[in-house]
mmCIF file of C-alpha atoms and ligand atoms in Angstrom:
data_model
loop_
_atom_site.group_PDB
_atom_site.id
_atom_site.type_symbol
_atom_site.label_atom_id
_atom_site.label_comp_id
_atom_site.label_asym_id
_atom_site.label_seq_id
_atom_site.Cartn_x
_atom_site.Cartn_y
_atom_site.Cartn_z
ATOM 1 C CA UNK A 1 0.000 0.000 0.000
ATOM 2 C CA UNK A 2 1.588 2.898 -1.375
ATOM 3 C CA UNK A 3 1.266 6.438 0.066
ATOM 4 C CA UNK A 4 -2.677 8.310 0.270
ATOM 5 C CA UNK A 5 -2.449 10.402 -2.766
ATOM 6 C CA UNK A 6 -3.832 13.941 -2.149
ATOM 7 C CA UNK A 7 -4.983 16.688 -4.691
ATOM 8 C CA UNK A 8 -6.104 20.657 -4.693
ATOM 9 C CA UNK A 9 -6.859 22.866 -7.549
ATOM 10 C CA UNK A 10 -7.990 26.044 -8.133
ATOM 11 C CA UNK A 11 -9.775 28.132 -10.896
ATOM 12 C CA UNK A 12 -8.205 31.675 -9.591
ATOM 13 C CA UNK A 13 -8.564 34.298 -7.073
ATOM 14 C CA UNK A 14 -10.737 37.519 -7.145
ATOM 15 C CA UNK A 15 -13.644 39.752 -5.104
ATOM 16 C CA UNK A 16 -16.655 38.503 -3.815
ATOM 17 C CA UNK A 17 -18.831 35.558 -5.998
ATOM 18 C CA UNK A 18 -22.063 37.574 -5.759
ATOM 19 C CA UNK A 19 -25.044 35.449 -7.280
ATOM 20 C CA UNK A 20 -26.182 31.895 -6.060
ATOM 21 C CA UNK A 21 -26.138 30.792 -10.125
ATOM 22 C CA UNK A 22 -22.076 31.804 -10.421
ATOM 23 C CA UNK A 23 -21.101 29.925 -7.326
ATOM 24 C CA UNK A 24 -23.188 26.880 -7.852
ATOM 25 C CA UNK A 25 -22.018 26.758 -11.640
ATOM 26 C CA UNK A 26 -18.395 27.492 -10.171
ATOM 27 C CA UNK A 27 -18.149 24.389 -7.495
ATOM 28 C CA UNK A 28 -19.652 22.198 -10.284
ATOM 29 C CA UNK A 29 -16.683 22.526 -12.661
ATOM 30 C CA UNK A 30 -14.410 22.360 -9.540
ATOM 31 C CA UNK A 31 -15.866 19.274 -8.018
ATOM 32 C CA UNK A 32 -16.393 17.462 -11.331
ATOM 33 C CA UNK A 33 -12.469 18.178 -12.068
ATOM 34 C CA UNK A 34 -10.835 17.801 -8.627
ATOM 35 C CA UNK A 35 -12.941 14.365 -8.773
ATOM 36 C CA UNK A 36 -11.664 13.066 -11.951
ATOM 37 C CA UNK A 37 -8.461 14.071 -11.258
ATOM 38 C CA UNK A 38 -8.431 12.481 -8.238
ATOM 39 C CA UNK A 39 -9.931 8.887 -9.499
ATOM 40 C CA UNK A 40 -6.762 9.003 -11.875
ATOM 41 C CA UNK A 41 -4.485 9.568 -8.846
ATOM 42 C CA UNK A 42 -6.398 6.714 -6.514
ATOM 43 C CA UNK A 43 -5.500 4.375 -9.845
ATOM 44 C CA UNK A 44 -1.697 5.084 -9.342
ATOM 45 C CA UNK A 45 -1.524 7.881 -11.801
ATOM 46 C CA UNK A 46 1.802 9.908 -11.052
ATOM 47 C CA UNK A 47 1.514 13.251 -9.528
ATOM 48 C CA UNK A 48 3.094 15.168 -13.068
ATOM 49 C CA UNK A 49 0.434 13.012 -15.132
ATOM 50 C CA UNK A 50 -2.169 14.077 -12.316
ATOM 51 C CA UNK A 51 -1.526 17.696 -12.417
ATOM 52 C CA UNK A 52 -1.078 17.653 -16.377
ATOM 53 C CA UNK A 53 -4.772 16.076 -16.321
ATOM 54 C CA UNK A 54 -6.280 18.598 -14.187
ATOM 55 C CA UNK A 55 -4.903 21.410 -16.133
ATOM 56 C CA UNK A 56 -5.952 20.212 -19.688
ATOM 57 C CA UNK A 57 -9.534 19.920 -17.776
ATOM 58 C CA UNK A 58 -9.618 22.945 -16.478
ATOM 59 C CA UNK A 59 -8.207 25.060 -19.780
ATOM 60 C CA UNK A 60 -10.464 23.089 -21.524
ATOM 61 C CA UNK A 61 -13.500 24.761 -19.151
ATOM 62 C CA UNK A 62 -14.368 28.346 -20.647
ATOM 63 C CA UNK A 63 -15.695 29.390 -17.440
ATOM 64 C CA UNK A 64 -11.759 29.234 -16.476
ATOM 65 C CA UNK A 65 -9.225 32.020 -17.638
ATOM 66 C CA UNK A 66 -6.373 29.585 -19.124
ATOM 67 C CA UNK A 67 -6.944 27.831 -22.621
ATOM 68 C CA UNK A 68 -10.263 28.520 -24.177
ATOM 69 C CA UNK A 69 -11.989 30.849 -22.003
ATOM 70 C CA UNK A 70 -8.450 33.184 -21.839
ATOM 71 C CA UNK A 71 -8.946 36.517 -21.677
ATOM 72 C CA UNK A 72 -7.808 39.186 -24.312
ATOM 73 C CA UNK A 73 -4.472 41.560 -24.294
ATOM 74 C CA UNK A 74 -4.842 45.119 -24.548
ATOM 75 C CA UNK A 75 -4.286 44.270 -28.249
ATOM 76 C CA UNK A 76 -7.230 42.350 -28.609
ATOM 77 C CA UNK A 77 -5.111 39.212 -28.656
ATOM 78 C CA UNK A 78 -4.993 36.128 -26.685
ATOM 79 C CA UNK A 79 -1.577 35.155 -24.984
ATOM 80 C CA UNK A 80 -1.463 32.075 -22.805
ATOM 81 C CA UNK A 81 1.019 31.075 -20.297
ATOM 82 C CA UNK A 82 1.736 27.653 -18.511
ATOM 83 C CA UNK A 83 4.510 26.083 -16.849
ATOM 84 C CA UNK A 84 4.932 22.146 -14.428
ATOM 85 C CA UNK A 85 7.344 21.638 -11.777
ATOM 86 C CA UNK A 86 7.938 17.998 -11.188
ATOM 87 C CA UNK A 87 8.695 18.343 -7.681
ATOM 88 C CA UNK A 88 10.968 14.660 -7.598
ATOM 89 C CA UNK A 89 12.992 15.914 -10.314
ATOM 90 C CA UNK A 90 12.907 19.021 -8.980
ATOM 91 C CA UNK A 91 12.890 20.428 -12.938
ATOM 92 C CA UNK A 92 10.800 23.440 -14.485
ATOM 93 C CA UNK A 93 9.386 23.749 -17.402
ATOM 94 C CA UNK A 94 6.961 26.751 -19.414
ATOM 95 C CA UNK A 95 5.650 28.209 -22.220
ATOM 96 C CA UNK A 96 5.054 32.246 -22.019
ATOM 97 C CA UNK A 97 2.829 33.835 -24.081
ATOM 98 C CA UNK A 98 2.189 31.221 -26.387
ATOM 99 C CA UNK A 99 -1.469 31.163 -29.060
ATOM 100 C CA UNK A 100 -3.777 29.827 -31.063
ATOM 101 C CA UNK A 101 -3.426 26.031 -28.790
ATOM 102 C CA UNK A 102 -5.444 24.231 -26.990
ATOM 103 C CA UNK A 103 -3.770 23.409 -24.156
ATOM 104 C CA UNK A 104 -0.495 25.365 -23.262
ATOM 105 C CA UNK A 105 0.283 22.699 -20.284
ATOM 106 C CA UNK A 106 1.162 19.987 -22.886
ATOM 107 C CA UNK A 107 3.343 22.647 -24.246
ATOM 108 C CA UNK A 108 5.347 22.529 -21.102
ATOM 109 C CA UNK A 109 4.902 19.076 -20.610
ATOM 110 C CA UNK A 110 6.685 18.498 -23.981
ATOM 111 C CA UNK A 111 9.548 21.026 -22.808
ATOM 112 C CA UNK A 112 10.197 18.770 -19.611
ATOM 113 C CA UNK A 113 13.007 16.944 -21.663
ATOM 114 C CA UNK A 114 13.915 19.340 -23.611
ATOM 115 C CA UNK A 115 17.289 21.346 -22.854
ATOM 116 C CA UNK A 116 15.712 24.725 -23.207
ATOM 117 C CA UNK A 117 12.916 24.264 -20.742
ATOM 118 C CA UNK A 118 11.117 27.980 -21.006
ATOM 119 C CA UNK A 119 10.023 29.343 -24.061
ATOM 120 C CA UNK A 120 8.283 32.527 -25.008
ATOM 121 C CA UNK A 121 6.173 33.742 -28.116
ATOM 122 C CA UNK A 122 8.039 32.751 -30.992
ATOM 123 C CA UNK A 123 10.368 30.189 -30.039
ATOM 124 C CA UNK A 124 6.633 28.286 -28.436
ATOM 125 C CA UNK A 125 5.067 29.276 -31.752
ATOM 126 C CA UNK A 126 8.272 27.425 -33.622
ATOM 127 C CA UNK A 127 8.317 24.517 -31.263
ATOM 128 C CA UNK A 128 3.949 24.547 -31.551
ATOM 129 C CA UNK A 129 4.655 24.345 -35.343
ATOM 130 C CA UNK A 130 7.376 21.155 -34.716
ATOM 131 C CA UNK A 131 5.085 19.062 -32.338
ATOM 132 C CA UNK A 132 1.914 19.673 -35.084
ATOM 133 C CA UNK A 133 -0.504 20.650 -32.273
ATOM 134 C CA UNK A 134 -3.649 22.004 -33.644
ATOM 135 C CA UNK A 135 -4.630 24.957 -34.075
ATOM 136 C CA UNK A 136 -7.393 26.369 -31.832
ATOM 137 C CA UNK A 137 -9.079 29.076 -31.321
ATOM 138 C CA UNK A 138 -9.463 30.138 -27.454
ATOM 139 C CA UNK A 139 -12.054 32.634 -27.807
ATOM 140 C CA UNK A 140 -15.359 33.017 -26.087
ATOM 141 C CA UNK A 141 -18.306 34.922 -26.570
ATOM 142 C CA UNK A 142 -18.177 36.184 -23.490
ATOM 143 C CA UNK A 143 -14.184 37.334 -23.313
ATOM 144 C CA UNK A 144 -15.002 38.841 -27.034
ATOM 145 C CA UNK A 145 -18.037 40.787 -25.534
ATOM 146 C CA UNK A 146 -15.828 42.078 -22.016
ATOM 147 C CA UNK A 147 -13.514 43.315 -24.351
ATOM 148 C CA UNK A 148 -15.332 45.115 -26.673
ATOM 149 C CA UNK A 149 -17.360 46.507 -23.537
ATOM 150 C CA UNK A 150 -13.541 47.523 -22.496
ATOM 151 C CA UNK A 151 -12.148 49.158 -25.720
ATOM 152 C CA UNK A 152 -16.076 51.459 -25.647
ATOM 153 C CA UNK A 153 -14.901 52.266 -22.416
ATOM 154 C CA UNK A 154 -11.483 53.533 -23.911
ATOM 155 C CA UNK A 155 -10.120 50.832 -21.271
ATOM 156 C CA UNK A 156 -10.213 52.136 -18.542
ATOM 157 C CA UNK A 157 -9.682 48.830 -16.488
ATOM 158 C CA UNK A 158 -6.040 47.857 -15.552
ATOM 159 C CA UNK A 159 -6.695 44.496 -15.793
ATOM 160 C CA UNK A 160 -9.792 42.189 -17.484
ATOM 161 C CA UNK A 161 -12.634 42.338 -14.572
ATOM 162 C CA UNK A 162 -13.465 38.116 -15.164
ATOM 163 C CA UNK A 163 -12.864 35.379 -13.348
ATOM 164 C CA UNK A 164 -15.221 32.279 -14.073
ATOM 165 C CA UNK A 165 -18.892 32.949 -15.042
ATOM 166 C CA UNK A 166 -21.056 35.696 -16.183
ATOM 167 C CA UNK A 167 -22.378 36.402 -13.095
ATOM 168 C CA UNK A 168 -19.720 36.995 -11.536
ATOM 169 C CA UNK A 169 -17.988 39.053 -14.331
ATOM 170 C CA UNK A 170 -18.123 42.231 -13.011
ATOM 171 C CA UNK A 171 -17.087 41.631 -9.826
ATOM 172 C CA UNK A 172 -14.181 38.721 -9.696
ATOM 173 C CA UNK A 173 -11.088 38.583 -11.621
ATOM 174 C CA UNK A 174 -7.813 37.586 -11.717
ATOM 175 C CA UNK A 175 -7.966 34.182 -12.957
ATOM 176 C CA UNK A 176 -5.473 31.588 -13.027
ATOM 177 C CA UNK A 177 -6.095 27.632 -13.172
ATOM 178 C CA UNK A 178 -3.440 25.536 -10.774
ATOM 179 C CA UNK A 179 -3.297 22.239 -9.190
ATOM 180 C CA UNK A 180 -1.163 20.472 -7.136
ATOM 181 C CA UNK A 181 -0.642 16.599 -6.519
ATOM 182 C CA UNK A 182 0.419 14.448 -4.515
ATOM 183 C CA UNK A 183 1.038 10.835 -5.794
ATOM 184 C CA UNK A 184 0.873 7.211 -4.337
ATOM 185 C CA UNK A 185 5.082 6.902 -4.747
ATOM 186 C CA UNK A 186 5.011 10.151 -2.033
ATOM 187 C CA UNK A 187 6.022 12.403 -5.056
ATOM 188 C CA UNK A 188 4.241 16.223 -5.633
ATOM 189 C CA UNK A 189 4.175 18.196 -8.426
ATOM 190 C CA UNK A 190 2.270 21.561 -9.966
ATOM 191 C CA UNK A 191 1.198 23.274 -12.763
ATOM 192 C CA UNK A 192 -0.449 26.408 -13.539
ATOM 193 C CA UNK A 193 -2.090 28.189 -16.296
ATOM 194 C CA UNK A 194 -3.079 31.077 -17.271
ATOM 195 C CA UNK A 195 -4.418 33.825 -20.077
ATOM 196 C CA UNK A 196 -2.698 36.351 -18.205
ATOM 197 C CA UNK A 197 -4.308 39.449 -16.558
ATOM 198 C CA UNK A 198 -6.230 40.806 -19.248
ATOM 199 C CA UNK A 199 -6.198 44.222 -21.367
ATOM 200 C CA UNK A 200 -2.432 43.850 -20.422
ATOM 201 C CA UNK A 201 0.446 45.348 -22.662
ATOM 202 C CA UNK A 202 1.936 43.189 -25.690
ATOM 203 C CA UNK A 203 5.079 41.278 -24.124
ATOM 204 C CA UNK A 204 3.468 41.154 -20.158
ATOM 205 C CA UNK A 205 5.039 37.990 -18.363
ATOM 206 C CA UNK A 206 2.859 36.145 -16.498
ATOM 207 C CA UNK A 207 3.919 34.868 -12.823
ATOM 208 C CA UNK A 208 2.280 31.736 -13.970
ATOM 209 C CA UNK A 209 5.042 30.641 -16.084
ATOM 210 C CA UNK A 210 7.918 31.595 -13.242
ATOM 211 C CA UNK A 211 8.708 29.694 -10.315
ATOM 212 C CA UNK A 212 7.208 32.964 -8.400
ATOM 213 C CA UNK A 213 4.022 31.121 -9.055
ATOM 214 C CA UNK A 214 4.594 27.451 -9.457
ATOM 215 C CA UNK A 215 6.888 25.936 -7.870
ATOM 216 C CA UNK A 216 7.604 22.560 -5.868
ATOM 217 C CA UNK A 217 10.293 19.708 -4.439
ATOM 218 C CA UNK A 218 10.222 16.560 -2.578
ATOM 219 C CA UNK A 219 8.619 18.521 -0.083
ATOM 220 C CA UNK A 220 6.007 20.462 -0.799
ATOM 221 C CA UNK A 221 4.219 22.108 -3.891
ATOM 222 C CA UNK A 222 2.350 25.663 -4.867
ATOM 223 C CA UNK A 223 0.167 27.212 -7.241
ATOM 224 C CA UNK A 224 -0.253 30.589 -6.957
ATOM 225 C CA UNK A 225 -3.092 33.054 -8.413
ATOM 226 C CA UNK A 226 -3.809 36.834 -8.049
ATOM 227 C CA UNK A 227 -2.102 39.518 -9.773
ATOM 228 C CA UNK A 228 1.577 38.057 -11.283
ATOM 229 C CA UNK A 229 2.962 41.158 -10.652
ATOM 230 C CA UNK A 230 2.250 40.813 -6.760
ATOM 231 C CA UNK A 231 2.874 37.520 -7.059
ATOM 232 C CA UNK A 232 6.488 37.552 -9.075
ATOM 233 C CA UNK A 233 7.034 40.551 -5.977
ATOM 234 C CA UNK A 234 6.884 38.150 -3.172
ATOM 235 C CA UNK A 235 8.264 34.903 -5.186
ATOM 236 C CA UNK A 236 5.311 33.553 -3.064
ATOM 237 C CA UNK A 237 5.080 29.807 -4.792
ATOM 238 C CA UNK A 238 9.237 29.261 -4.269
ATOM 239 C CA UNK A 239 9.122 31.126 -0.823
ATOM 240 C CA UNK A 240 6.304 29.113 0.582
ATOM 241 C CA UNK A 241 7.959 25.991 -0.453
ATOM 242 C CA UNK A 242 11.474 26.571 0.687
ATOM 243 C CA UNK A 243 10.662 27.523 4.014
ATOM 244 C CA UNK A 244 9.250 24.219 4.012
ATOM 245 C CA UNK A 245 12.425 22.530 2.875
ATOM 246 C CA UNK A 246 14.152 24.667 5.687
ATOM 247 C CA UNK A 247 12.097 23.189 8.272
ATOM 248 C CA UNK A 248 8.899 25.270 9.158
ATOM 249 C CA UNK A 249 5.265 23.022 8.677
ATOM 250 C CA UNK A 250 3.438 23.699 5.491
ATOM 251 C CA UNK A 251 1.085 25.759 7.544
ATOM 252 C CA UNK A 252 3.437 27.919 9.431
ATOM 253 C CA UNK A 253 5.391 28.581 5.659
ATOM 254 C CA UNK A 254 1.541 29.906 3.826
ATOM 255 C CA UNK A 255 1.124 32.012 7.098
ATOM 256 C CA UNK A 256 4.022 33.936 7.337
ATOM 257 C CA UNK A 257 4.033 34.426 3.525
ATOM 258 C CA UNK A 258 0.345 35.345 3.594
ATOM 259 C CA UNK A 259 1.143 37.457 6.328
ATOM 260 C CA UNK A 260 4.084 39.224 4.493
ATOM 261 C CA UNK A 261 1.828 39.555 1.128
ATOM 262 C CA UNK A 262 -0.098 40.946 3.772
ATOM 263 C CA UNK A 263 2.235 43.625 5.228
ATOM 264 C CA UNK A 264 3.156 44.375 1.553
ATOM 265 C CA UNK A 265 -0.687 44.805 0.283
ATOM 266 C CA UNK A 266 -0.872 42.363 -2.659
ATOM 267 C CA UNK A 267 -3.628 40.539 -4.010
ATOM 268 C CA UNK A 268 -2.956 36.947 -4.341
ATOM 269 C CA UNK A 269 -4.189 33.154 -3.367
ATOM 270 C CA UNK A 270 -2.302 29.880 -3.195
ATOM 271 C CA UNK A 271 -3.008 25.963 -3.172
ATOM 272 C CA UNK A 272 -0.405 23.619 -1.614
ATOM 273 C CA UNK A 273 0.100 20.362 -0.163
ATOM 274 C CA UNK A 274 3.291 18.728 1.192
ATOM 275 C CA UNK A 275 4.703 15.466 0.944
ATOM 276 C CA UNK A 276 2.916 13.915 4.493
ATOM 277 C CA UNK A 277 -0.431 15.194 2.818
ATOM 278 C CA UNK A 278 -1.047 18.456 4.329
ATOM 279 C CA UNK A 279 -3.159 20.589 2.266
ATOM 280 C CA UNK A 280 -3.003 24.031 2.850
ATOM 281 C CA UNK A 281 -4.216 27.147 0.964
ATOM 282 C CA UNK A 282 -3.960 31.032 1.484
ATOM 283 C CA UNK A 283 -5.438 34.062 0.514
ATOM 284 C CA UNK A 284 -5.147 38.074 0.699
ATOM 285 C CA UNK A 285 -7.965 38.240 -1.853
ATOM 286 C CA UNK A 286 -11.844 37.956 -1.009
ATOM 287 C CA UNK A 287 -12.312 35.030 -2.696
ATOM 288 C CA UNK A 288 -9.988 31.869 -3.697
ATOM 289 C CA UNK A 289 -11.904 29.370 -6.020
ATOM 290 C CA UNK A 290 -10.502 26.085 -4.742
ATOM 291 C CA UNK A 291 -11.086 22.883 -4.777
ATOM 292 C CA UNK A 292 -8.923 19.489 -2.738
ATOM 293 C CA UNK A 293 -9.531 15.849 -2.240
ATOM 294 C CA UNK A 294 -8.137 14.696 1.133
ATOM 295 C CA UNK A 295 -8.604 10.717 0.231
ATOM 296 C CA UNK A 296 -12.174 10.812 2.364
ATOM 297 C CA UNK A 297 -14.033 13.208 0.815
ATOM 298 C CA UNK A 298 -14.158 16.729 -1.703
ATOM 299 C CA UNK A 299 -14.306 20.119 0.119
ATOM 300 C CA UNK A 300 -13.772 23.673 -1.727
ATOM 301 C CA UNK A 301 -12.589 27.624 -0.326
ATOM 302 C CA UNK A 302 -15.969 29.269 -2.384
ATOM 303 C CA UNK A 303 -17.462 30.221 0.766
ATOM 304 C CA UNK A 304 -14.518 30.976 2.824
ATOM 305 C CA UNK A 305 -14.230 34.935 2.976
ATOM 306 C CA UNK A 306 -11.851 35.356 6.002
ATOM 307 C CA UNK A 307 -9.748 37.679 4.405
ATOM 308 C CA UNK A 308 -6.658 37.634 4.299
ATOM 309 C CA UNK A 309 -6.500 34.143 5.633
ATOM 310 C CA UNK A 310 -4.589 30.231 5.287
ATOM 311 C CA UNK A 311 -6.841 27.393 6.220
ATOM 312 C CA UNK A 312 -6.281 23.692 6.053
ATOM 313 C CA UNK A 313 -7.132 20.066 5.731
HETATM 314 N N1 LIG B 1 -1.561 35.380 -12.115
HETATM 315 C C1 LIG B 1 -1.815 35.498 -13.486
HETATM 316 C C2 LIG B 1 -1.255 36.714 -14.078
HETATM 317 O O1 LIG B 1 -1.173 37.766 -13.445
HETATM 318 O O2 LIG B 1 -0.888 36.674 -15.220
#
C-alpha cells in the first residue's frame, strides 16, 4: 500500500462571488475536475500526469481564464502562459505567451526533456509548429463581448474584470487555473495556467510561467493566483515551499508568507500540499476558487471569505 495520494486545484482568485447561479455553476466545474483528477491519482496515476490532467480539464473549461476561455491583451489578442514543476525531479518547465493552442500545459509538458525548458512567443510558436498541435481558437463569446465593452470604455480597467462565469464578471477577476498533486510513490508536483491578466500590454510575463508562481520539491508544492505582478514581488510559490524545505510546517510557511503579502498589500491566493499530505491554501484576496480531495471526501474555499486568511485540511 503505497502512500494516500492527495490533490487541490484552483480556478483563480478575485472579489466577492455575488449570485447563487455563479457559485453553484463554479463548485460544479471544480468538483467534477478535482474528482476526476483524483480517481486518476487513486488508480496510481503519477503526480506530473495528475496535475497535467487537471490542467488540460480545467483550460479546456471556458468558465476558467487559461486555454479557451483566456482573456484578451490590450491588443485584442490572446496570450497564454503555462509552466509544471515535477517536484521529484525538482525540474521546471513553461511556455510564455504562447497562441492559437489548446492546451499550453502539454506545451510545457513536452519542454520537460527538452534542454531549453522555457520558451516565449516565438520560439513556443516554432516549437507549436514542430510538435503539429492544432490549431485552436481560445475565444469566447463572453471574453469577445468584455472586451469590446472595455475598448467602448477607452479601457479604462487595468486588468480584465473576469474570473469564471457571467455572473460573476463584473465583480471577480484575476484568474489563473493551478493544481497540485500528490502521488501514491510520495512524489508532488504543480502546474499552472493562465491567459494572463487581461487588457495587459503586448510582451506582459505572467507569474504563472515563473517559479514565483509554481513551484515545488520533494517537499512540498504551490500554485499561486492573483495579480503576477504581486505575485512575481513576493516569489510567493518558491518562498512558501522553501521555508518548508528549511524546516517550518506547510502551515506555518503559507502564514508567514500570507502574512508578508499581507504587510506588503498584494492581491494573491495559493493551493499547496506537502509530501505527508497536508493541504493548505492562502489568501489576501476575497475570494480563492478552490477545490482538494483529502482521500475521504471533496471540500472547496468558495465560501470561505476570512480575508486575508490560510486554512487547512
Ligand atoms: N496570475 C496570473 C497573471 O497575473 O498573469
Amino acid at each position: 500500500m503505497g502512500v494516500r495520494p492527495k490533490l487541490i486545484i484552483h480556478g483563480g482568485a478575485g472579489s466577492s462571488l455575488k449570485g447563487k447561479g455563479g457559485l453553484t455553476a463554479v463548485r460544479e466545474s471544480l468538483h467534477r475536475i478535482v474528482t476526476a483528477v483524483y480517481d486518476f491519482l487513486e488508480k496510481g496515476g503519477s503526480a506530473v500526469e495528475a496535475v497535467i490532467l487537471g490542467a488540460k480539464l480545467m483550460e479546456d473549461e471556458p468558465r476558467f481564464n487559461a486555454g479557451t476561455g483566456s482573456v484578451l491583451q490590450s491588443d485584442g489578442q490572446i496570450r497564454m502562459s503555462a509552466s509544471l514543476m515535477d517536484g521529484s525531479a525538482q525540474k521546471f518547465s513553461g511556455v510564455i505567451n504562447v497562441s492559437r493552442i489548446k492546451n499550453p500545459i502539454e506545451v510545457a509538458q513536452v519542454l520537460q526533456t527538452e534542454t531549453d525548458r522555457v520558451l516565449s512567443d516565438l520560439g513556443a510558436a516554432e516549437m507549436v509548429r514542430e510538435l503539429q498541435m492544432p490549431i485552436h481558437n481560445p475565444l469566447t463569446d463572453l471574453r469577445l463581448h468584455e472586451w469590446l465593452a472595455e475598448r467602448q470604455g477607452n479601457f479604462r480597467s487595468s486588468m480584465a474584470g473576469v474570473v469564471a462565469e457571467d455572473e460573476m464578471a463584473s465583480t471577480a477577476r484575476r484568474g489563473t487555473i493551478g493544481v497540485v498533486a500528490l502521488d501514491q510513490d510520495g512524489k508532488v508536483a504543480a502546474a499552472t495556467s493562465t491567459g494572463g491578466k487581461g487588457l495587459e500590454r503586448i510582451g506582459r510575463v505572467s507569474d504563472s510561467a515563473m517559479p514565483a508562481g509554481n513551484y515545488a520539491t520533494t517537499v512540498a508544492g504551490v500554485s499561486c493566483t492573483g495579480i503576477g505582478e504581486d505575485i512575481i514581488d513576493e516569489c510567493l510559490a518558491a518562498k512558501i515551499v522553501i521555508r518548508v524545505t528549511d524546516g517550518m510546517t506547510l502551515a506555518e510557511a503559507m502564514q508567514k508568507s500570507i502574512d508578508e503579502s499581507t504587510k506588503n498589500q498584494r492581491d494573491l491566493g495559493a493551493i499547496s500540499l506537502d509530501v505527508q499530505g497536508n493541504i493548505v491554501w492562502g489568501k489576501t484576496s476575497e475570494v480563492l476558487l478552490a477545490a482538494y480531495h483529502d482521500g475521504d471526501a471533496v471540500g472547496d474555499t468558495l465560501e470561505w471569505h476570512i480575508e486575508p486568511g490560510v486554512g487547512s485540511v
